């Protein structure tokens, strides 16, 4: 039976490919795409989700707008990576897929209540929407099977020296999620940096010779330039689809159990994930921490998903 899943995202180049993967694989049933402010303003992220779904012909998945910014403070956007639109590179036509009338919050709450099975949440942006739902409706925890998120790192950060972007944008929300008591899988930079879109990978996508393959090549080309300019990467890491891949086939992503705490007040380190890999703190484990990716099978999965759109 397919795993019911809500993708909570901030598209974003890698979020866009996560949408393609989640909407096409038979092992998951994509119930909704919800957005929050992150890579760009929430309005732009919703527009980008609608753009991707319109191009891909994903017409039966509601797209709902969520939080404009973090629980505390103002929104820090990832324009330096994803551009002014949040999905710079390709030219998109006016999207045909509409935005849902419900807010992301109301849609998530309704789906959790109504779905006969517990639902898996896959956040690939800041954790604001998820934290707001958990705060407002703690009783719905039993309707959540697990949270498999892209965020954090066992090593250093990307948005600041010690903080990964998604956690850094809303550390208080991340703190709520990691202390929720729910099963949480953290797909951090230490694993997503294994998912490099190398020239070989891009060639394989180009060789599909399909409109969607060409669009993905354009997205990856823009993303690649951002990664080279900002961090000196010669191939960009495709972060967000790794979390979706973990839900589709858990054997793709090897995890260890560890206590993870979120730095919310650090003078220099706000948003850092303190991952106690060696159990030095004596704190109980609260996360499955993704460590090793089966890179070959991951790209087979991702490229197969792109190919399925023709
Ligand atoms: C994360 O930040 C965003 O730029 C990406 O979409 C990804 O979710 C990586 O740190
Ligand atoms: Ca993202």
PDB file of C-alpha atoms and ligand atoms in Angstrom:
ATOM      1  CA  UNK A   1       0.000   0.000   0.000  1.00  0.00           C
ATOM      2  CA  UNK A   2       1.249   3.490  -0.876  1.00  0.00           C
ATOM      3  CA  UNK A   3       2.445   5.669   2.009  1.00  0.00           C
ATOM      4  CA  UNK A   4       0.223   8.764   2.385  1.00  0.00           C
ATOM      5  CA  UNK A   5       2.490  11.798   2.375  1.00  0.00           C
ATOM      6  CA  UNK A   6       2.280  15.581   2.661  1.00  0.00           C
ATOM      7  CA  UNK A   7       5.191  17.473   1.110  1.00  0.00           C
ATOM      8  CA  UNK A   8       5.745  20.760   2.954  1.00  0.00           C
ATOM      9  CA  UNK A   9       8.199  22.760   0.877  1.00  0.00           C
ATOM     10  CA  UNK A  10       9.591  26.104  -0.315  1.00  0.00           C
ATOM     11  CA  UNK A  11      10.317  25.587  -4.037  1.00  0.00           C
ATOM     12  CA  UNK A  12      13.243  26.094  -4.713  1.00  0.00           C
ATOM     13  CA  UNK A  13      15.127  24.088  -7.339  1.00  0.00           C
ATOM     14  CA  UNK A  14      15.616  20.938  -5.274  1.00  0.00           C
ATOM     15  CA  UNK A  15      12.093  21.179  -3.801  1.00  0.00           C
ATOM     16  CA  UNK A  16      10.817  21.249  -7.402  1.00  0.00           C
ATOM     17  CA  UNK A  17      12.481  17.902  -8.105  1.00  0.00           C
ATOM     18  CA  UNK A  18      11.175  16.567  -4.787  1.00  0.00           C
ATOM     19  CA  UNK A  19       7.659  17.383  -6.044  1.00  0.00           C
ATOM     20  CA  UNK A  20       8.306  15.384  -9.237  1.00  0.00           C
ATOM     21  CA  UNK A  21       9.538  12.404  -7.241  1.00  0.00           C
ATOM     22  CA  UNK A  22       6.749  12.458  -4.639  1.00  0.00           C
ATOM     23  CA  UNK A  23       3.976  12.903  -7.211  1.00  0.00           C
ATOM     24  CA  UNK A  24       5.092  10.118  -9.512  1.00  0.00           C
ATOM     25  CA  UNK A  25       6.277   7.195  -7.412  1.00  0.00           C
ATOM     26  CA  UNK A  26       3.701   4.473  -6.761  1.00  0.00           C
ATOM     27  CA  UNK A  27       5.121   3.784  -3.274  1.00  0.00           C
ATOM     28  CA  UNK A  28       3.765   7.105  -2.026  1.00  0.00           C
ATOM     29  CA  UNK A  29       0.399   8.814  -2.259  1.00  0.00           C
ATOM     30  CA  UNK A  30       0.997  12.573  -2.389  1.00  0.00           C
ATOM     31  CA  UNK A  31      -1.960  14.054  -0.508  1.00  0.00           C
ATOM     32  CA  UNK A  32      -0.925  17.704  -0.644  1.00  0.00           C
ATOM     33  CA  UNK A  33       1.843  20.168  -1.322  1.00  0.00           C
ATOM     34  CA  UNK A  34       2.031  22.905   1.292  1.00  0.00           C
ATOM     35  CA  UNK A  35       4.377  25.859   1.167  1.00  0.00           C
ATOM     36  CA  UNK A  36       6.127  28.178   3.560  1.00  0.00           C
ATOM     37  CA  UNK A  37       8.438  31.144   3.251  1.00  0.00           C
ATOM     38  CA  UNK A  38      12.043  30.006   2.861  1.00  0.00           C
ATOM     39  CA  UNK A  39      13.923  29.959  -0.397  1.00  0.00           C
ATOM     40  CA  UNK A  40      11.697  32.875  -1.386  1.00  0.00           C
ATOM     41  CA  UNK A  41       8.589  34.562  -0.022  1.00  0.00           C
ATOM     42  CA  UNK A  42       5.716  32.175   0.526  1.00  0.00           C
ATOM     43  CA  UNK A  43       3.788  33.730  -2.375  1.00  0.00           C
ATOM     44  CA  UNK A  44       6.647  32.975  -4.756  1.00  0.00           C
ATOM     45  CA  UNK A  45       7.090  29.461  -3.338  1.00  0.00           C
ATOM     46  CA  UNK A  46       3.387  28.710  -3.908  1.00  0.00           C
ATOM     47  CA  UNK A  47       3.617  30.098  -7.433  1.00  0.00           C
ATOM     48  CA  UNK A  48       6.633  27.865  -8.065  1.00  0.00           C
ATOM     49  CA  UNK A  49       4.822  24.771  -6.772  1.00  0.00           C
ATOM     50  CA  UNK A  50       1.937  25.636  -9.119  1.00  0.00           C
ATOM     51  CA  UNK A  51       4.393  26.159 -11.995  1.00  0.00           C
ATOM     52  CA  UNK A  52       6.008  22.751 -11.499  1.00  0.00           C
ATOM     53  CA  UNK A  53       2.684  20.971 -11.118  1.00  0.00           C
ATOM     54  CA  UNK A  54       1.291  22.706 -14.222  1.00  0.00           C
ATOM     55  CA  UNK A  55       4.264  21.715 -16.357  1.00  0.00           C
ATOM     56  CA  UNK A  56       4.230  18.183 -14.984  1.00  0.00           C
ATOM     57  CA  UNK A  57       0.479  17.701 -15.297  1.00  0.00           C
ATOM     58  CA  UNK A  58       0.069  17.140 -11.552  1.00  0.00           C
ATOM     59  CA  UNK A  59      -3.505  18.362 -11.351  1.00  0.00           C
ATOM     60  CA  UNK A  60      -5.042  16.360  -8.518  1.00  0.00           C
ATOM     61  CA  UNK A  61      -2.795  17.407  -5.614  1.00  0.00           C
ATOM     62  CA  UNK A  62      -3.903  20.494  -3.645  1.00  0.00           C
ATOM     63  CA  UNK A  63      -1.286  23.235  -3.242  1.00  0.00           C
ATOM     64  CA  UNK A  64      -1.847  25.366  -0.152  1.00  0.00           C
ATOM     65  CA  UNK A  65       0.006  28.408   1.121  1.00  0.00           C
ATOM     66  CA  UNK A  66       1.389  28.397   4.636  1.00  0.00           C
ATOM     67  CA  UNK A  67       3.476  30.534   6.940  1.00  0.00           C
ATOM     68  CA  UNK A  68       4.913  33.773   5.573  1.00  0.00           C
ATOM     69  CA  UNK A  69       7.812  33.673   7.984  1.00  0.00           C
ATOM     70  CA  UNK A  70       9.277  32.016  11.070  1.00  0.00           C
ATOM     71  CA  UNK A  71       7.652  31.742  14.502  1.00  0.00           C
ATOM     72  CA  UNK A  72       9.924  34.534  15.757  1.00  0.00           C
ATOM     73  CA  UNK A  73      11.548  37.349  13.834  1.00  0.00           C
ATOM     74  CA  UNK A  74      11.485  38.056  10.140  1.00  0.00           C
ATOM     75  CA  UNK A  75      12.042  35.814   7.137  1.00  0.00           C
ATOM     76  CA  UNK A  76      15.556  35.293   5.773  1.00  0.00           C
ATOM     77  CA  UNK A  77      15.218  34.089   2.179  1.00  0.00           C
ATOM     78  CA  UNK A  78      17.503  31.938   0.042  1.00  0.00           C
ATOM     79  CA  UNK A  79      17.533  34.267  -2.952  1.00  0.00           C
ATOM     80  CA  UNK A  80      21.313  33.984  -3.201  1.00  0.00           C
ATOM     81  CA  UNK A  81      20.865  30.314  -4.148  1.00  0.00           C
ATOM     82  CA  UNK A  82      17.476  30.146  -5.886  1.00  0.00           C
ATOM     83  CA  UNK A  83      17.218  33.604  -7.481  1.00  0.00           C
ATOM     84  CA  UNK A  84      14.603  36.339  -7.537  1.00  0.00           C
ATOM     85  CA  UNK A  85      11.756  34.000  -8.480  1.00  0.00           C
ATOM     86  CA  UNK A  86      12.949  31.207  -6.179  1.00  0.00           C
ATOM     87  CA  UNK A  87      13.084  28.995  -9.272  1.00  0.00           C
ATOM     88  CA  UNK A  88      15.336  30.973 -11.585  1.00  0.00           C
ATOM     89  CA  UNK A  89      16.617  29.497 -14.835  1.00  0.00           C
ATOM     90  CA  UNK A  90      13.772  28.209 -16.997  1.00  0.00           C
ATOM     91  CA  UNK A  91      11.001  30.417 -18.375  1.00  0.00           C
ATOM     92  CA  UNK A  92       7.635  29.238 -17.047  1.00  0.00           C
ATOM     93  CA  UNK A  93       4.246  29.871 -18.627  1.00  0.00           C
ATOM     94  CA  UNK A  94       1.387  31.130 -16.444  1.00  0.00           C
ATOM     95  CA  UNK A  95       0.470  28.145 -14.231  1.00  0.00           C
ATOM     96  CA  UNK A  96      -2.853  26.463 -14.838  1.00  0.00           C
ATOM     97  CA  UNK A  97      -3.030  24.534 -11.562  1.00  0.00           C
ATOM     98  CA  UNK A  98      -4.817  26.694  -8.964  1.00  0.00           C
ATOM     99  CA  UNK A  99      -3.925  27.407  -5.369  1.00  0.00           C
ATOM    100  CA  UNK A 100      -6.169  25.659  -2.813  1.00  0.00           C
ATOM    101  CA  UNK A 101      -8.706  27.803  -0.988  1.00  0.00           C
ATOM    102  CA  UNK A 102      -7.605  26.405   2.389  1.00  0.00           C
ATOM    103  CA  UNK A 103      -4.440  27.518   4.159  1.00  0.00           C
ATOM    104  CA  UNK A 104      -1.614  25.023   4.536  1.00  0.00           C
ATOM    105  CA  UNK A 105      -2.398  24.803   8.244  1.00  0.00           C
ATOM    106  CA  UNK A 106      -6.080  23.994   7.708  1.00  0.00           C
ATOM    107  CA  UNK A 107      -5.329  21.551   4.905  1.00  0.00           C
ATOM    108  CA  UNK A 108      -2.730  19.633   6.930  1.00  0.00           C
ATOM    109  CA  UNK A 109      -5.074  19.482   9.948  1.00  0.00           C
ATOM    110  CA  UNK A 110      -7.991  18.305   7.804  1.00  0.00           C
ATOM    111  CA  UNK A 111      -5.963  15.641   6.003  1.00  0.00           C
ATOM    112  CA  UNK A 112      -4.536  14.342   9.286  1.00  0.00           C
ATOM    113  CA  UNK A 113      -8.062  14.103  10.702  1.00  0.00           C
ATOM    114  CA  UNK A 114      -9.680  12.597   7.636  1.00  0.00           C
ATOM    115  CA  UNK A 115      -7.123  10.177   6.297  1.00  0.00           C
ATOM    116  CA  UNK A 116      -7.805   6.616   7.439  1.00  0.00           C
ATOM    117  CA  UNK A 117      -4.059   5.925   7.909  1.00  0.00           C
ATOM    118  CA  UNK A 118      -1.431   7.937   9.809  1.00  0.00           C
ATOM    119  CA  UNK A 119       0.245  10.344   7.383  1.00  0.00           C
ATOM    120  CA  UNK A 120       3.974  10.866   6.769  1.00  0.00           C
ATOM    121  CA  UNK A 121       5.089  14.506   6.740  1.00  0.00           C
ATOM    122  CA  UNK A 122       8.039  15.423   4.540  1.00  0.00           C
ATOM    123  CA  UNK A 123       9.182  18.989   5.211  1.00  0.00           C
ATOM    124  CA  UNK A 124      11.845  20.227   2.815  1.00  0.00           C
ATOM    125  CA  UNK A 125      11.780  23.870   3.899  1.00  0.00           C
ATOM    126  CA  UNK A 126      11.720  25.670   7.254  1.00  0.00           C
ATOM    127  CA  UNK A 127       9.619  23.771   9.797  1.00  0.00           C
ATOM    128  CA  UNK A 128       7.189  26.598  10.579  1.00  0.00           C
ATOM    129  CA  UNK A 129       4.014  24.995   9.207  1.00  0.00           C
ATOM    130  CA  UNK A 130       4.670  21.705  10.955  1.00  0.00           C
ATOM    131  CA  UNK A 131       5.451  23.375  14.292  1.00  0.00           C
ATOM    132  CA  UNK A 132       2.266  25.447  14.105  1.00  0.00           C
ATOM    133  CA  UNK A 133       0.166  22.320  13.523  1.00  0.00           C
ATOM    134  CA  UNK A 134       1.861  20.450  16.388  1.00  0.00           C
ATOM    135  CA  UNK A 135       1.388  23.422  18.721  1.00  0.00           C
ATOM    136  CA  UNK A 136      -2.267  23.960  17.843  1.00  0.00           C
ATOM    137  CA  UNK A 137      -3.243  20.274  17.646  1.00  0.00           C
ATOM    138  CA  UNK A 138      -1.062  18.058  19.824  1.00  0.00           C
ATOM    139  CA  UNK A 139      -3.855  15.465  19.678  1.00  0.00           C
ATOM    140  CA  UNK A 140      -3.104  14.976  15.970  1.00  0.00           C
ATOM    141  CA  UNK A 141       0.328  13.524  16.720  1.00  0.00           C
ATOM    142  CA  UNK A 142      -1.224  10.091  16.671  1.00  0.00           C
ATOM    143  CA  UNK A 143      -2.327  10.757  13.077  1.00  0.00           C
ATOM    144  CA  UNK A 144       1.281  11.389  12.016  1.00  0.00           C
ATOM    145  CA  UNK A 145       3.236   8.278  11.139  1.00  0.00           C
ATOM    146  CA  UNK A 146       6.614  10.030  11.005  1.00  0.00           C
ATOM    147  CA  UNK A 147       8.365  13.200   9.956  1.00  0.00           C
ATOM    148  CA  UNK A 148      11.131  12.766   7.387  1.00  0.00           C
ATOM    149  CA  UNK A 149      12.760  16.134   6.886  1.00  0.00           C
ATOM    150  CA  UNK A 150      15.533  17.743   4.906  1.00  0.00           C
ATOM    151  CA  UNK A 151      17.438  19.990   7.266  1.00  0.00           C
ATOM    152  CA  UNK A 152      20.345  20.249   9.650  1.00  0.00           C
ATOM    153  CA  UNK A 153      23.727  18.626   9.475  1.00  0.00           C
ATOM    154  CA  UNK A 154      25.964  16.367  11.537  1.00  0.00           C
ATOM    155  CA  UNK A 155      28.817  18.557  10.364  1.00  0.00           C
ATOM    156  CA  UNK A 156      28.901  22.241   9.537  1.00  0.00           C
ATOM    157  CA  UNK A 157      26.243  24.459   7.990  1.00  0.00           C
ATOM    158  CA  UNK A 158      25.630  26.169   4.673  1.00  0.00           C
ATOM    159  CA  UNK A 159      23.681  29.314   5.492  1.00  0.00           C
ATOM    160  CA  UNK A 160      25.967  30.169   8.404  1.00  0.00           C
ATOM    161  CA  UNK A 161      29.150  28.316   9.337  1.00  0.00           C
ATOM    162  CA  UNK A 162      27.232  26.018  11.711  1.00  0.00           C
ATOM    163  CA  UNK A 163      23.600  26.186  10.567  1.00  0.00           C
ATOM    164  CA  UNK A 164      21.874  24.616   7.611  1.00  0.00           C
ATOM    165  CA  UNK A 165      19.389  26.935   5.818  1.00  0.00           C
ATOM    166  CA  UNK A 166      16.036  25.279   6.669  1.00  0.00           C
ATOM    167  CA  UNK A 167      16.787  25.062  10.386  1.00  0.00           C
ATOM    168  CA  UNK A 168      18.454  28.469  10.508  1.00  0.00           C
ATOM    169  CA  UNK A 169      15.366  30.169   9.028  1.00  0.00           C
ATOM    170  CA  UNK A 170      13.157  28.937  11.892  1.00  0.00           C
ATOM    171  CA  UNK A 171      15.127  27.389  14.771  1.00  0.00           C
ATOM    172  CA  UNK A 172      12.186  27.643  17.194  1.00  0.00           C
ATOM    173  CA  UNK A 173      10.011  25.606  14.823  1.00  0.00           C
ATOM    174  CA  UNK A 174      12.760  23.016  14.448  1.00  0.00           C
ATOM    175  CA  UNK A 175      13.076  22.827  18.225  1.00  0.00           C
ATOM    176  CA  UNK A 176       9.351  22.052  18.500  1.00  0.00           C
ATOM    177  CA  UNK A 177       9.580  19.330  15.834  1.00  0.00           C
ATOM    178  CA  UNK A 178      12.668  17.630  17.287  1.00  0.00           C
ATOM    179  CA  UNK A 179      11.168  17.699  20.795  1.00  0.00           C
ATOM    180  CA  UNK A 180       7.746  16.506  19.618  1.00  0.00           C
ATOM    181  CA  UNK A 181       8.277  12.879  20.578  1.00  0.00           C
ATOM    182  CA  UNK A 182       7.296  11.858  17.042  1.00  0.00           C
ATOM    183  CA  UNK A 183       9.599   9.662  14.954  1.00  0.00           C
ATOM    184  CA  UNK A 184      11.819  12.196  13.164  1.00  0.00           C
ATOM    185  CA  UNK A 185      14.311  11.360  10.415  1.00  0.00           C
ATOM    186  CA  UNK A 186      16.833  14.098   9.724  1.00  0.00           C
ATOM    187  CA  UNK A 187      18.276  14.131   6.208  1.00  0.00           C
ATOM    188  CA  UNK A 188      20.943  16.765   6.740  1.00  0.00           C
ATOM    189  CA  UNK A 189      23.713  18.205   4.622  1.00  0.00           C
ATOM    190  CA  UNK A 190      26.023  15.342   5.581  1.00  0.00           C
ATOM    191  CA  UNK A 191      23.855  12.995   3.487  1.00  0.00           C
ATOM    192  CA  UNK A 192      22.428  15.378   0.884  1.00  0.00           C
ATOM    193  CA  UNK A 193      25.952  16.410  -0.101  1.00  0.00           C
ATOM    194  CA  UNK A 194      26.327  12.807  -1.310  1.00  0.00           C
ATOM    195  CA  UNK A 195      23.521  13.420  -3.861  1.00  0.00           C
ATOM    196  CA  UNK A 196      25.642  15.432  -6.256  1.00  0.00           C
ATOM    197  CA  UNK A 197      24.231  16.238  -9.679  1.00  0.00           C
ATOM    198  CA  UNK A 198      27.503  15.503 -11.451  1.00  0.00           C
ATOM    199  CA  UNK A 199      27.995  16.122 -15.184  1.00  0.00           C
ATOM    200  CA  UNK A 200      27.288  12.388 -15.712  1.00  0.00           C
ATOM    201  CA  UNK A 201      23.961  12.704 -13.920  1.00  0.00           C
ATOM    202  CA  UNK A 202      23.015  15.821 -15.874  1.00  0.00           C
ATOM    203  CA  UNK A 203      23.965  14.043 -19.118  1.00  0.00           C
ATOM    204  CA  UNK A 204      21.670  11.155 -18.219  1.00  0.00           C
ATOM    205  CA  UNK A 205      18.795  13.581 -17.636  1.00  0.00           C
ATOM    206  CA  UNK A 206      19.533  15.437 -20.884  1.00  0.00           C
ATOM    207  CA  UNK A 207      19.675  12.121 -22.747  1.00  0.00           C
ATOM    208  CA  UNK A 208      16.051  11.460 -21.804  1.00  0.00           C
ATOM    209  CA  UNK A 209      15.291  13.924 -24.581  1.00  0.00           C
ATOM    210  CA  UNK A 210      11.977  14.902 -22.993  1.00  0.00           C
ATOM    211  CA  UNK A 211      10.532  18.334 -22.154  1.00  0.00           C
ATOM    212  CA  UNK A 212      10.653  17.523 -18.430  1.00  0.00           C
ATOM    213  CA  UNK A 213      14.240  16.258 -18.742  1.00  0.00           C
ATOM    214  CA  UNK A 214      15.192  19.521 -20.452  1.00  0.00           C
ATOM    215  CA  UNK A 215      13.445  21.591 -17.766  1.00  0.00           C
ATOM    216  CA  UNK A 216      15.319  19.704 -15.032  1.00  0.00           C
ATOM    217  CA  UNK A 217      18.619  20.291 -16.844  1.00  0.00           C
ATOM    218  CA  UNK A 218      17.833  24.030 -16.895  1.00  0.00           C
ATOM    219  CA  UNK A 219      16.994  23.988 -13.196  1.00  0.00           C
ATOM    220  CA  UNK A 220      20.169  22.085 -12.358  1.00  0.00           C
ATOM    221  CA  UNK A 221      22.267  24.406 -14.511  1.00  0.00           C
ATOM    222  CA  UNK A 222      21.102  27.448 -12.529  1.00  0.00           C
ATOM    223  CA  UNK A 223      21.502  25.560  -9.234  1.00  0.00           C
ATOM    224  CA  UNK A 224      24.978  24.462 -10.246  1.00  0.00           C
ATOM    225  CA  UNK A 225      26.100  28.054 -10.873  1.00  0.00           C
ATOM    226  CA  UNK A 226      24.782  29.101  -7.439  1.00  0.00           C
ATOM    227  CA  UNK A 227      26.657  26.281  -5.747  1.00  0.00           C
ATOM    228  CA  UNK A 228      29.876  27.036  -7.562  1.00  0.00           C
ATOM    229  CA  UNK A 229      29.653  30.751  -6.778  1.00  0.00           C
ATOM    230  CA  UNK A 230      28.631  30.398  -3.128  1.00  0.00           C
ATOM    231  CA  UNK A 231      30.376  27.274  -1.858  1.00  0.00           C
ATOM    232  CA  UNK A 232      32.808  26.269  -4.598  1.00  0.00           C
ATOM    233  CA  UNK A 233      30.945  23.018  -5.354  1.00  0.00           C
ATOM    234  CA  UNK A 234      31.639  21.777  -8.878  1.00  0.00           C
ATOM    235  CA  UNK A 235      28.370  19.772  -8.804  1.00  0.00           C
ATOM    236  CA  UNK A 236      25.309  20.874  -6.822  1.00  0.00           C
ATOM    237  CA  UNK A 237      23.755  18.638  -4.141  1.00  0.00           C
ATOM    238  CA  UNK A 238      20.102  17.745  -4.703  1.00  0.00           C
ATOM    239  CA  UNK A 239      19.009  18.008  -1.070  1.00  0.00           C
ATOM    240  CA  UNK A 240      15.244  17.715  -0.874  1.00  0.00           C
ATOM    241  CA  UNK A 241      14.540  14.599  -2.967  1.00  0.00           C
ATOM    242  CA  UNK A 242      16.704  12.620  -0.524  1.00  0.00           C
ATOM    243  CA  UNK A 243      13.972  12.917   2.130  1.00  0.00           C
ATOM    244  CA  UNK A 244      11.315  11.749  -0.329  1.00  0.00           C
ATOM    245  CA  UNK A 245      13.583   8.887  -1.433  1.00  0.00           C
ATOM    246  CA  UNK A 246      13.904   7.742   2.181  1.00  0.00           C
ATOM    247  CA  UNK A 247      10.112   7.385   2.392  1.00  0.00           C
ATOM    248  CA  UNK A 248       9.884   5.604  -0.965  1.00  0.00           C
ATOM    249  CA  UNK A 249      12.622   3.095  -0.133  1.00  0.00           C
ATOM    250  CA  UNK A 250      14.154   3.275   3.343  1.00  0.00           C
ATOM    251  CA  UNK A 251      17.076   1.069   2.230  1.00  0.00           C
ATOM    252  CA  UNK A 252      18.423   3.976   0.151  1.00  0.00           C
ATOM    253  CA  UNK A 253      19.268   5.955   3.264  1.00  0.00           C
ATOM    254  CA  UNK A 254      21.146   4.446   6.194  1.00  0.00           C
ATOM    255  CA  UNK A 255      20.469   6.082   9.560  1.00  0.00           C
ATOM    256  CA  UNK A 256      21.839   6.018  13.093  1.00  0.00           C
ATOM    257  CA  UNK A 257      19.912   6.899  16.241  1.00  0.00           C
ATOM    258  CA  UNK A 258      21.044   9.975  18.137  1.00  0.00           C
ATOM    259  CA  UNK A 259      19.912  12.843  20.320  1.00  0.00           C
ATOM    260  CA  UNK A 260      19.547  16.018  18.253  1.00  0.00           C
ATOM    261  CA  UNK A 261      19.141  19.417  19.892  1.00  0.00           C
ATOM    262  CA  UNK A 262      18.506  22.698  18.104  1.00  0.00           C
ATOM    263  CA  UNK A 263      20.557  25.747  18.954  1.00  0.00           C
ATOM    264  CA  UNK A 264      18.019  28.549  19.269  1.00  0.00           C
ATOM    265  CA  UNK A 265      20.098  31.152  21.103  1.00  0.00           C
ATOM    266  CA  UNK A 266      23.646  30.812  19.845  1.00  0.00           C
ATOM    267  CA  UNK A 267      25.497  34.079  19.374  1.00  0.00           C
ATOM    268  CA  UNK A 268      27.027  32.691  16.157  1.00  0.00           C
ATOM    269  CA  UNK A 269      25.325  29.321  15.834  1.00  0.00           C
ATOM    270  CA  UNK A 270      21.557  29.892  15.905  1.00  0.00           C
ATOM    271  CA  UNK A 271      19.926  27.124  13.887  1.00  0.00           C
ATOM    272  CA  UNK A 272      22.750  24.630  14.337  1.00  0.00           C
ATOM    273  CA  UNK A 273      21.725  21.001  14.860  1.00  0.00           C
ATOM    274  CA  UNK A 274      23.735  19.572  17.768  1.00  0.00           C
ATOM    275  CA  UNK A 275      23.824  15.898  16.810  1.00  0.00           C
ATOM    276  CA  UNK A 276      25.207  13.794  19.650  1.00  0.00           C
ATOM    277  CA  UNK A 277      26.555  10.922  17.525  1.00  0.00           C
ATOM    278  CA  UNK A 278      28.640   9.523  20.381  1.00  0.00           C
ATOM    279  CA  UNK A 279      25.977   9.870  23.073  1.00  0.00           C
ATOM    280  CA  UNK A 280      28.123  12.177  25.161  1.00  0.00           C
ATOM    281  CA  UNK A 281      25.219  14.173  26.608  1.00  0.00           C
ATOM    282  CA  UNK A 282      23.248  11.293  28.082  1.00  0.00           C
ATOM    283  CA  UNK A 283      20.140  12.695  26.405  1.00  0.00           C
ATOM    284  CA  UNK A 284      17.706  10.170  24.902  1.00  0.00           C
ATOM    285  CA  UNK A 285      17.736   9.537  21.151  1.00  0.00           C
ATOM    286  CA  UNK A 286      15.078  11.625  19.398  1.00  0.00           C
ATOM    287  CA  UNK A 287      15.995  11.235  15.733  1.00  0.00           C
ATOM    288  CA  UNK A 288      17.020   8.834  13.043  1.00  0.00           C
ATOM    289  CA  UNK A 289      19.985  10.660  11.594  1.00  0.00           C
ATOM    290  CA  UNK A 290      20.609   9.904   7.920  1.00  0.00           C
ATOM    291  CA  UNK A 291      24.276   9.114   7.297  1.00  0.00           C
ATOM    292  CA  UNK A 292      24.823   7.185   4.069  1.00  0.00           C
ATOM    293  CA  UNK A 293      23.067   7.408   0.716  1.00  0.00           C
ATOM    294  CA  UNK A 294      23.031   4.679  -1.914  1.00  0.00           C
ATOM    295  CA  UNK A 295      24.004   7.247  -4.528  1.00  0.00           C
ATOM    296  CA  UNK A 296      23.588   5.076  -7.611  1.00  0.00           C
ATOM    297  CA  UNK A 297      20.134   3.843  -6.681  1.00  0.00           C
ATOM    298  CA  UNK A 298      19.112   7.344  -5.599  1.00  0.00           C
ATOM    299  CA  UNK A 299      19.877   8.760  -9.051  1.00  0.00           C
ATOM    300  CA  UNK A 300      18.194   5.805 -10.766  1.00  0.00           C
ATOM    301  CA  UNK A 301      15.085   6.629  -8.736  1.00  0.00           C
ATOM    302  CA  UNK A 302      15.239  10.369  -9.407  1.00  0.00           C
ATOM    303  CA  UNK A 303      15.962  10.050 -13.120  1.00  0.00           C
ATOM    304  CA  UNK A 304      13.231   7.408 -13.447  1.00  0.00           C
ATOM    305  CA  UNK A 305      10.809   9.887 -11.879  1.00  0.00           C
ATOM    306  CA  UNK A 306      11.818  12.641 -14.315  1.00  0.00           C
ATOM    307  CA  UNK A 307      11.490  10.203 -17.232  1.00  0.00           C
ATOM    308  CA  UNK A 308       7.968   9.279 -16.161  1.00  0.00           C
ATOM    309  CA  UNK A 309       6.728  12.783 -17.061  1.00  0.00           C
ATOM    310  CA  UNK A 310       7.791  12.507 -20.681  1.00  0.00           C
TER     311      UNK A 310
HETATM  312  C1  LIG B   1      17.982  23.411   1.898  1.00  0.00           C
HETATM  313  O1  LIG B   1      17.892  24.813   1.753  1.00  0.00           O
HETATM  314  C2  LIG B   1      17.268  25.155   0.545  1.00  0.00           C
HETATM  315  O2  LIG B   1      18.032  26.076  -0.159  1.00  0.00           O
HETATM  316  C3  LIG B   1      17.079  23.890  -0.238  1.00  0.00           C
HETATM  317  O3  LIG B   1      15.849  23.903  -0.916  1.00  0.00           O
HETATM  318  C4  LIG B   1      17.135  22.798   0.801  1.00  0.00           C
HETATM  319  O4  LIG B   1      15.864  22.493   1.306  1.00  0.00           O
HETATM  320  C5  LIG B   1      19.425  23.001   1.889  1.00  0.00           C
HETATM  321  O5  LIG B   1      20.108  23.595   2.943  1.00  0.00           O
HETATM  322 CA1  LIG B   2      13.853  23.313   0.275  1.00  0.00          CA
END
